[in-house]
CSV table of C-alpha atoms in Angstrom, one decimal:
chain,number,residue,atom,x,y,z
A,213,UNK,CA,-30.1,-17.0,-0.6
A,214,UNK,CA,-27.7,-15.0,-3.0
A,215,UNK,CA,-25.0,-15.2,-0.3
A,216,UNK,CA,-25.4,-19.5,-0.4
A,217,UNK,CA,-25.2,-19.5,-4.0
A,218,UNK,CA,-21.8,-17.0,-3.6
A,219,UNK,CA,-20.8,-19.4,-1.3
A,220,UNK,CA,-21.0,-22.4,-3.6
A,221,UNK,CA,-20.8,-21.1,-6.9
A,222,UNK,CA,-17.1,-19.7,-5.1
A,223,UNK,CA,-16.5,-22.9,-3.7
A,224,UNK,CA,-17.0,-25.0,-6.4
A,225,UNK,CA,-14.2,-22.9,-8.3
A,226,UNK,CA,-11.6,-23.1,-5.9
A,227,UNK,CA,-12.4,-27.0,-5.6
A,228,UNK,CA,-12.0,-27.5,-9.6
A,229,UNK,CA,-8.6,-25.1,-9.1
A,230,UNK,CA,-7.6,-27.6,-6.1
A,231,UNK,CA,-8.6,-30.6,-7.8
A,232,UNK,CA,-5.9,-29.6,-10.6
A,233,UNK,CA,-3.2,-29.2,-8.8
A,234,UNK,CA,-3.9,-32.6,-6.4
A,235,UNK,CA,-4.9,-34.8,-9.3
A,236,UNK,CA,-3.7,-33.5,-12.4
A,237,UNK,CA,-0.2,-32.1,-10.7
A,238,UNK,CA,-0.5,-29.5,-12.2
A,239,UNK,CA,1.5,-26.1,-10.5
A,240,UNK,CA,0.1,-23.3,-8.7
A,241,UNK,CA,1.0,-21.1,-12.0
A,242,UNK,CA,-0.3,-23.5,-13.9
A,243,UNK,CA,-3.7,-23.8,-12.3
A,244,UNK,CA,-3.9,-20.0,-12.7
A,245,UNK,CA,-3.9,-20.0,-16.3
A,246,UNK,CA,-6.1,-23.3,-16.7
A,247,UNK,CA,-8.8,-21.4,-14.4
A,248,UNK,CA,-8.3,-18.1,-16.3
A,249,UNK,CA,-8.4,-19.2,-20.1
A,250,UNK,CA,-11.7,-21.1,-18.4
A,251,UNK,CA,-12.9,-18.1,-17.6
A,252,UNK,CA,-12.3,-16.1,-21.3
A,253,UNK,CA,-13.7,-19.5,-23.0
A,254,UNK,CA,-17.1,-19.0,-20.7
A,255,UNK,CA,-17.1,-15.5,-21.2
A,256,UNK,CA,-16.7,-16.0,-25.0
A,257,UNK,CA,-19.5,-18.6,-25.4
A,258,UNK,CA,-21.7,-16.7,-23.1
A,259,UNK,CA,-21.9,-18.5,-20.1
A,260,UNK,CA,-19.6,-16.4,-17.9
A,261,UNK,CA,-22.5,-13.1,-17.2
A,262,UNK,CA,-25.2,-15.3,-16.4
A,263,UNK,CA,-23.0,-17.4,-13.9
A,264,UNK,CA,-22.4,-13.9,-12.4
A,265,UNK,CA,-25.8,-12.8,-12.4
A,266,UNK,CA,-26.4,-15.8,-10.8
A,267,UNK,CA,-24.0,-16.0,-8.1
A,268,UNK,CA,-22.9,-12.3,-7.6
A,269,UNK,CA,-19.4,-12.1,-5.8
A,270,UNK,CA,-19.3,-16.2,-5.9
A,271,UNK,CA,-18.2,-16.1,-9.9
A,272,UNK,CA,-17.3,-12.4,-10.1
A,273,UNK,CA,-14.2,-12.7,-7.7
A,274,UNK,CA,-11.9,-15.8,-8.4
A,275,UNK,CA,-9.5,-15.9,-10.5
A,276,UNK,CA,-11.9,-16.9,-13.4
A,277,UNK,CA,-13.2,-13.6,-13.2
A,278,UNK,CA,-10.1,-12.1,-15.2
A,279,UNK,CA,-10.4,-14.2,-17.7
A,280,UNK,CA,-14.0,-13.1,-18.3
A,281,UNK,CA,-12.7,-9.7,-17.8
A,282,UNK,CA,-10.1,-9.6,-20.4
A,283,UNK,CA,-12.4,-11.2,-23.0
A,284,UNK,CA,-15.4,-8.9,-22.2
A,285,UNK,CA,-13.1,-6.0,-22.4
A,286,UNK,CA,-12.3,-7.1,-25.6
A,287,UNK,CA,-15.2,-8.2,-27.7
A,288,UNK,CA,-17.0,-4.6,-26.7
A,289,UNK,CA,-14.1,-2.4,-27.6
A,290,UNK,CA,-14.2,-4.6,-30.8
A,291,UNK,CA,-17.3,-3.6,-31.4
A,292,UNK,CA,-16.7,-0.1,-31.3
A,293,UNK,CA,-13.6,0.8,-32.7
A,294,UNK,CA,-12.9,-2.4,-34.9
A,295,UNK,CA,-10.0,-4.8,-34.3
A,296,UNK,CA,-7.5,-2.2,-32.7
A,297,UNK,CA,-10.1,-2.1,-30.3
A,298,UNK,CA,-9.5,-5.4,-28.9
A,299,UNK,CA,-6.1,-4.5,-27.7
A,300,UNK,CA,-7.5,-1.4,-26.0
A,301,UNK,CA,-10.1,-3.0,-24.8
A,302,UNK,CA,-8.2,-6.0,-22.4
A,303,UNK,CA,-6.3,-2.8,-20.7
A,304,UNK,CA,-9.5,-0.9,-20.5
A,305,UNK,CA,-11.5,-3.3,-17.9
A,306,UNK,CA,-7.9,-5.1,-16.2
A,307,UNK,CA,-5.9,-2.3,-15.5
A,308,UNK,CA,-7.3,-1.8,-12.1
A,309,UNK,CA,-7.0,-4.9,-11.2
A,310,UNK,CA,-3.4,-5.3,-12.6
A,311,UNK,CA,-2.4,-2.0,-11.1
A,312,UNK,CA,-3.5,-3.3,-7.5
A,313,UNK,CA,-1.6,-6.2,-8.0
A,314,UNK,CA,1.8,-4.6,-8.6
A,315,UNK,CA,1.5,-1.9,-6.4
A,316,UNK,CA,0.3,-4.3,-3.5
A,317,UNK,CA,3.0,-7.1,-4.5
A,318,UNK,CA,5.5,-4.5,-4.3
A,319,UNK,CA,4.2,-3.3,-0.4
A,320,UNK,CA,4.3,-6.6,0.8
A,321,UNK,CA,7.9,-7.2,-0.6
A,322,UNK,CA,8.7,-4.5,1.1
A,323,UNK,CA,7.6,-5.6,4.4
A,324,UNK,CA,7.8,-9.1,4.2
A,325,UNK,CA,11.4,-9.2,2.7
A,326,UNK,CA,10.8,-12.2,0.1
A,327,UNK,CA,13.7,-15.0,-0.2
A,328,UNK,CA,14.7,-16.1,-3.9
């Protein structure tokens, strides 16, 4: 049953992220910081862990799941080591993901030889 509620939970984002860029026009860029600050705003009013309890791998990997990341990141670090903490604190729980993304952008320029 967990793997349904992935399914939909996953599906539903993409279709809100779709739905954006059909109806409202807005860009691909665009879209990716709508579903992102979406993401921090649910993570900062607490409804971002319990979606994730919830639906596992269905909320935890779109791209809402950064926004929840940097905020998280940032609220604990906050709590431990006061307000320098909530600088630290988005690098702390992102940089992985951040680091992939460069390294792996970089690869696939490599190979794919990218025009612009």
């Amino acid at each position: 049953m967990q793997f349904l509620w992935a399914f939909i939970v996953g599906g539903l984002i993409c279709v809100i992220g779709q739905l954006l860029m059909d109806g409202v026009k807005l860009t691909p860029a665009h879209t990716m910081s709508t579903l992102v600050v979406a993401g921090a705003v649910a993570d900062a009013v607490g409804l971002y862990d319990p979606l994730v309890k919830f639906a596992g791998a269905g909320a935890s990997i779109p791209i809402t799941s950064f926004g929840n990341s940097l905020v998280h990141g940032a609220l604990t670090e906050l709590e431990k080591e006061g307000w320098i903490g909530v600088i630290t604190g988005i690098f702390d729980l992102t940089a992985a993901g951040i680091s992939s993304a460069i390294i792996f952008s970089f690869l696939a320029a490599l190979v794919v030889r990218p025009k612009g």
